[in-house]
mmCIF file of C-alpha atoms in Angstrom:
data_model
loop_
_atom_site.group_PDB
_atom_site.id
_atom_site.type_symbol
_atom_site.label_atom_id
_atom_site.label_comp_id
_atom_site.label_asym_id
_atom_site.label_seq_id
_atom_site.Cartn_x
_atom_site.Cartn_y
_atom_site.Cartn_z
ATOM 1 C CA UNK A 1 106.617 126.478 106.092
ATOM 2 C CA UNK A 2 105.447 124.540 103.058
ATOM 3 C CA UNK A 3 105.462 121.038 104.543
ATOM 4 C CA UNK A 4 102.650 118.899 103.143
ATOM 5 C CA UNK A 5 102.595 115.115 102.999
ATOM 6 C CA UNK A 6 100.401 112.608 101.155
ATOM 7 C CA UNK A 7 100.061 110.655 104.405
ATOM 8 C CA UNK A 8 97.169 112.425 106.168
ATOM 9 C CA UNK A 9 98.589 111.706 109.620
ATOM 10 C CA UNK A 10 101.969 113.289 108.933
ATOM 11 C CA UNK A 11 101.874 116.830 110.259
ATOM 12 C CA UNK A 12 101.342 119.554 107.684
ATOM 13 C CA UNK A 13 102.939 122.970 108.084
ATOM 14 C CA UNK A 14 101.670 124.522 104.867
ATOM 15 C CA UNK A 15 98.195 125.788 104.065
ATOM 16 C CA UNK A 16 97.944 124.008 100.712
ATOM 17 C CA UNK A 17 99.684 121.518 98.457
ATOM 18 C CA UNK A 18 102.260 122.826 95.979
ATOM 19 C CA UNK A 19 102.387 126.200 97.702
ATOM 20 C CA UNK A 20 105.925 126.916 96.457
ATOM 21 C CA UNK A 21 104.730 126.786 92.864
ATOM 22 C CA UNK A 22 101.525 128.774 93.370
ATOM 23 C CA UNK A 23 101.106 132.099 91.571
ATOM 24 C CA UNK A 24 100.612 134.068 94.785
ATOM 25 C CA UNK A 25 103.718 132.584 96.407
ATOM 26 C CA UNK A 26 105.872 133.204 93.338
ATOM 27 C CA UNK A 27 104.675 136.799 93.214
ATOM 28 C CA UNK A 28 105.812 137.257 96.800
ATOM 29 C CA UNK A 29 109.069 135.400 96.185
ATOM 30 C CA UNK A 30 109.897 137.754 93.328
ATOM 31 C CA UNK A 31 109.604 140.667 95.767
ATOM 32 C CA UNK A 32 111.866 138.876 98.246
ATOM 33 C CA UNK A 33 114.402 138.253 95.493
ATOM 34 C CA UNK A 34 114.321 141.876 94.375
ATOM 35 C CA UNK A 35 115.180 142.944 97.924
ATOM 36 C CA UNK A 36 118.127 140.517 98.148
ATOM 37 C CA UNK A 37 116.586 138.730 101.119
ATOM 38 C CA UNK A 38 117.259 135.139 102.186
ATOM 39 C CA UNK A 39 114.491 132.548 101.809
ATOM 40 C CA UNK A 40 114.170 129.681 104.290
ATOM 41 C CA UNK A 41 112.570 126.586 102.747
ATOM 42 C CA UNK A 42 110.948 124.040 105.055
ATOM 43 C CA UNK A 43 109.711 121.077 103.025
ATOM 44 C CA UNK A 44 109.544 117.307 103.240
ATOM 45 C CA UNK A 45 111.979 115.403 101.048
ATOM 46 C CA UNK A 46 109.350 114.475 98.459
ATOM 47 C CA UNK A 47 108.841 118.239 97.911
ATOM 48 C CA UNK A 48 112.491 119.008 97.149
ATOM 49 C CA UNK A 49 111.800 119.462 93.438
ATOM 50 C CA UNK A 50 109.832 122.599 94.339
ATOM 51 C CA UNK A 51 112.981 124.005 95.957
ATOM 52 C CA UNK A 52 115.047 122.932 92.947
ATOM 53 C CA UNK A 53 112.685 124.876 90.673
ATOM 54 C CA UNK A 54 113.021 127.993 92.842
ATOM 55 C CA UNK A 55 116.806 127.736 92.927
ATOM 56 C CA UNK A 56 116.932 127.412 89.155
ATOM 57 C CA UNK A 57 114.569 130.326 88.486
ATOM 58 C CA UNK A 58 116.201 132.660 91.033
ATOM 59 C CA UNK A 59 119.948 131.901 90.917
ATOM 60 C CA UNK A 60 120.868 135.157 92.672
ATOM 61 C CA UNK A 61 118.617 134.520 95.684
ATOM 62 C CA UNK A 62 120.031 132.569 98.610
ATOM 63 C CA UNK A 63 117.795 129.693 99.681
ATOM 64 C CA UNK A 64 118.405 127.988 103.030
ATOM 65 C CA UNK A 65 116.998 124.455 103.146
ATOM 66 C CA UNK A 66 115.846 123.809 106.701
ATOM 67 C CA UNK A 67 116.152 120.441 108.476
ATOM 68 C CA UNK A 68 118.312 118.977 105.663
ATOM 69 C CA UNK A 69 115.196 118.354 103.559
ATOM 70 C CA UNK A 70 113.204 116.406 106.184
ATOM 71 C CA UNK A 71 113.071 112.791 104.959
ATOM 72 C CA UNK A 72 109.968 111.944 106.997
ATOM 73 C CA UNK A 73 109.861 108.336 108.182
ATOM 74 C CA UNK A 74 113.396 107.471 107.120
ATOM 75 C CA UNK A 75 114.280 105.983 110.524
ATOM 76 C CA UNK A 76 110.952 104.374 111.401
ATOM 77 C CA UNK A 77 107.189 104.382 110.864
ATOM 78 C CA UNK A 78 105.167 107.568 111.240
ATOM 79 C CA UNK A 79 101.655 108.582 110.288
ATOM 80 C CA UNK A 80 99.469 105.843 108.857
ATOM 81 C CA UNK A 81 101.984 104.165 106.543
ATOM 82 C CA UNK A 82 105.088 106.325 105.980
ATOM 83 C CA UNK A 83 108.322 104.416 106.598
ATOM 84 C CA UNK A 84 106.345 101.378 107.751
ATOM 85 C CA UNK A 85 108.707 98.831 106.176
ATOM 86 C CA UNK A 86 112.437 98.535 105.621
ATOM 87 C CA UNK A 87 111.825 98.779 101.877
ATOM 88 C CA UNK A 88 109.824 101.978 102.302
ATOM 89 C CA UNK A 89 112.556 103.524 104.459
ATOM 90 C CA UNK A 90 115.217 102.547 101.926
ATOM 91 C CA UNK A 91 113.175 104.263 99.222
ATOM 92 C CA UNK A 92 112.865 107.454 101.294
ATOM 93 C CA UNK A 93 116.643 107.430 101.793
ATOM 94 C CA UNK A 94 117.321 106.812 98.078
ATOM 95 C CA UNK A 95 114.996 109.558 96.854
ATOM 96 C CA UNK A 96 116.374 112.027 99.413
ATOM 97 C CA UNK A 97 119.935 111.354 98.164
ATOM 98 C CA UNK A 98 118.966 111.785 94.528
ATOM 99 C CA UNK A 99 117.102 115.041 95.087
ATOM 100 C CA UNK A 100 119.741 116.507 97.388
ATOM 101 C CA UNK A 101 122.418 115.714 94.813
ATOM 102 C CA UNK A 102 120.430 117.631 92.200
ATOM 103 C CA UNK A 103 119.807 120.516 94.591
ATOM 104 C CA UNK A 104 123.523 120.762 95.366
ATOM 105 C CA UNK A 105 124.225 121.776 91.771
ATOM 106 C CA UNK A 106 122.554 125.131 92.473
ATOM 107 C CA UNK A 107 125.158 127.265 94.198
ATOM 108 C CA UNK A 108 122.567 129.577 95.761
ATOM 109 C CA UNK A 109 121.302 126.805 98.053
ATOM 110 C CA UNK A 110 122.602 126.376 101.604
ATOM 111 C CA UNK A 111 121.643 123.425 103.824
ATOM 112 C CA UNK A 112 120.808 123.836 107.489
ATOM 113 C CA UNK A 113 121.693 120.729 109.494
ATOM 114 C CA UNK A 114 118.853 121.202 111.935
ATOM 115 C CA UNK A 115 116.086 118.950 113.175
ATOM 116 C CA UNK A 116 118.495 116.046 113.517
ATOM 117 C CA UNK A 117 116.363 114.537 116.299
ATOM 118 C CA UNK A 118 112.908 115.520 115.043
ATOM 119 C CA UNK A 119 110.256 112.861 115.768
ATOM 120 C CA UNK A 120 109.023 113.244 112.163
ATOM 121 C CA UNK A 121 112.118 111.370 110.976
ATOM 122 C CA UNK A 122 110.786 108.238 112.641
ATOM 123 C CA UNK A 123 112.545 108.113 115.985
ATOM 124 C CA UNK A 124 109.298 107.252 117.737
ATOM 125 C CA UNK A 125 107.190 108.981 120.343
ATOM 126 C CA UNK A 126 108.489 112.084 122.096
ATOM 127 C CA UNK A 127 110.118 110.942 125.297
ATOM 128 C CA UNK A 128 113.353 111.695 127.081
ATOM 129 C CA UNK A 129 116.298 109.738 125.774
ATOM 130 C CA UNK A 130 114.309 108.233 122.912
ATOM 131 C CA UNK A 131 117.341 108.101 120.622
ATOM 132 C CA UNK A 132 119.575 106.562 123.250
ATOM 133 C CA UNK A 133 122.721 108.657 123.156
ATOM 134 C CA UNK A 134 125.327 110.463 121.119
ATOM 135 C CA UNK A 135 126.846 107.353 119.556
ATOM 136 C CA UNK A 136 123.446 106.125 118.365
ATOM 137 C CA UNK A 137 122.506 109.490 116.903
ATOM 138 C CA UNK A 138 125.897 109.772 115.199
ATOM 139 C CA UNK A 139 125.421 106.377 113.580
ATOM 140 C CA UNK A 140 121.930 107.269 112.358
ATOM 141 C CA UNK A 141 122.620 110.728 110.953
ATOM 142 C CA UNK A 142 126.155 110.011 109.735
ATOM 143 C CA UNK A 143 125.206 108.939 106.181
ATOM 144 C CA UNK A 144 123.020 112.027 105.762
ATOM 145 C CA UNK A 145 125.704 114.387 107.013
ATOM 146 C CA UNK A 146 128.313 112.747 104.784
ATOM 147 C CA UNK A 147 126.092 113.086 101.720
ATOM 148 C CA UNK A 148 125.400 116.761 102.411
ATOM 149 C CA UNK A 149 129.043 117.648 103.097
ATOM 150 C CA UNK A 150 130.252 115.702 100.062
ATOM 151 C CA UNK A 151 127.849 117.390 97.643
ATOM 152 C CA UNK A 152 127.370 120.870 99.109
ATOM 153 C CA UNK A 153 130.705 121.462 100.823
ATOM 154 C CA UNK A 154 131.044 122.834 104.336
ATOM 155 C CA UNK A 155 130.882 126.430 103.080
ATOM 156 C CA UNK A 156 127.226 125.845 102.143
ATOM 157 C CA UNK A 157 126.172 124.150 105.381
ATOM 158 C CA UNK A 158 125.202 125.555 108.771
ATOM 159 C CA UNK A 159 124.074 124.027 112.055
ATOM 160 C CA UNK A 160 120.697 124.723 113.620
ATOM 161 C CA UNK A 161 119.557 123.298 116.949
ATOM 162 C CA UNK A 162 115.789 123.250 116.252
ATOM 163 C CA UNK A 163 115.308 123.502 119.987
ATOM 164 C CA UNK A 164 112.978 122.949 121.764
ATOM 165 C CA UNK A 165 111.309 120.755 119.106
ATOM 166 C CA UNK A 166 114.117 118.179 119.245
ATOM 167 C CA UNK A 167 114.488 118.350 123.013
ATOM 168 C CA UNK A 168 112.297 115.346 123.964
ATOM 169 C CA UNK A 169 114.377 113.012 121.808
ATOM 170 C CA UNK A 170 117.898 114.326 122.399
ATOM 171 C CA UNK A 171 119.597 116.820 124.693
ATOM 172 C CA UNK A 172 121.460 119.685 123.031
ATOM 173 C CA UNK A 173 124.863 118.266 123.979
ATOM 174 C CA UNK A 174 123.912 114.987 122.303
ATOM 175 C CA UNK A 175 122.838 116.815 119.132
ATOM 176 C CA UNK A 176 125.942 118.966 118.912
ATOM 177 C CA UNK A 177 128.265 116.152 119.925
ATOM 178 C CA UNK A 178 126.876 113.765 117.326
ATOM 179 C CA UNK A 179 127.239 116.343 114.556
ATOM 180 C CA UNK A 180 130.780 117.243 115.647
ATOM 181 C CA UNK A 181 131.648 113.547 115.570
ATOM 182 C CA UNK A 182 130.268 113.275 112.022
ATOM 183 C CA UNK A 183 131.987 116.398 110.678
ATOM 184 C CA UNK A 184 135.362 116.039 112.412
ATOM 185 C CA UNK A 185 136.701 113.845 109.613
ATOM 186 C CA UNK A 186 136.756 116.958 107.383
ATOM 187 C CA UNK A 187 138.855 118.942 109.860
ATOM 188 C CA UNK A 188 138.595 122.045 112.015
ATOM 189 C CA UNK A 189 137.943 124.379 109.091
ATOM 190 C CA UNK A 190 134.785 122.498 108.149
ATOM 191 C CA UNK A 191 133.639 122.516 111.767
ATOM 192 C CA UNK A 192 134.129 126.282 111.951
ATOM 193 C CA UNK A 193 132.211 126.844 108.730
ATOM 194 C CA UNK A 194 129.271 124.679 109.747
ATOM 195 C CA UNK A 195 128.994 125.994 113.293
ATOM 196 C CA UNK A 196 129.852 129.641 112.584
ATOM 197 C CA UNK A 197 131.144 131.013 109.298
ATOM 198 C CA UNK A 198 128.314 129.990 106.968
ATOM 199 C CA UNK A 199 125.644 131.530 109.192
ATOM 200 C CA UNK A 200 127.675 134.732 109.601
ATOM 201 C CA UNK A 201 127.988 135.060 105.827
ATOM 202 C CA UNK A 202 124.455 134.065 104.824
ATOM 203 C CA UNK A 203 122.655 136.174 107.425
ATOM 204 C CA UNK A 204 125.134 139.056 107.444
ATOM 205 C CA UNK A 205 125.695 138.728 111.183
ATOM 206 C CA UNK A 206 127.754 141.239 113.112
ATOM 207 C CA UNK A 207 130.933 139.472 114.241
ATOM 208 C CA UNK A 208 131.784 142.039 116.921
#
C-alpha cells in the first residue's frame, strides 16, 4: 500500500510520502514489469497522478487500481478536516473524476470496484448498518460506478469485496446488490465481466 494523506488523522498505509516515485520503488517495479507480473496500486485519490506516471512509463505492465482510487472524505468528514464541508466534498469528487478520466486513457490500467463501504470514504464510525441499506449505498456509489464504467469499460473493471474491512458498514449482500443495481443498466455482459471475466483474465485464473 502507498496510501498517505496530508491530513495527519487519515490513516496511512505507506511508509513514506511519494513512495511510488521513489528510486527504490521504481527499481523494484522494473523487476516486476520484467517478470510480467500484475501490480496492485492502493492510493488515495490525490495520489492518482503517481499511478498515471507508472502506467505511462510501463505500458506493458498491468496495474490494478484498488478501491476505485479511494476518494477519502467524499461522503462525509474524516480525520481533522478532510471532507468537512459540502464544498470540500465536491472538490474531492471533482478531482477524483478528472484524475480517473486521465488514468482511463492508459489501457494497462484496470479498476477494482472494492472498498465501496470503507469508513475512509466518510460514511462515519464503524457500526452495523451505518450506511442504511442497499438503496442508500446504490445512490451514493452510483455516480462513481457510472464514471468508471463510462471511461474504463466493463472489460477493465472487476469487483472486490474488501471484506472484512467493509463489514461494519454494510453486509456483503448489500455491497453486491448495490453494485449489481448500478451496473445492470449496461446489461448482463457487463455484469459478467465485472464479477468474473476481468479477474479471470487479469490474474490468469483457472476456470476449471
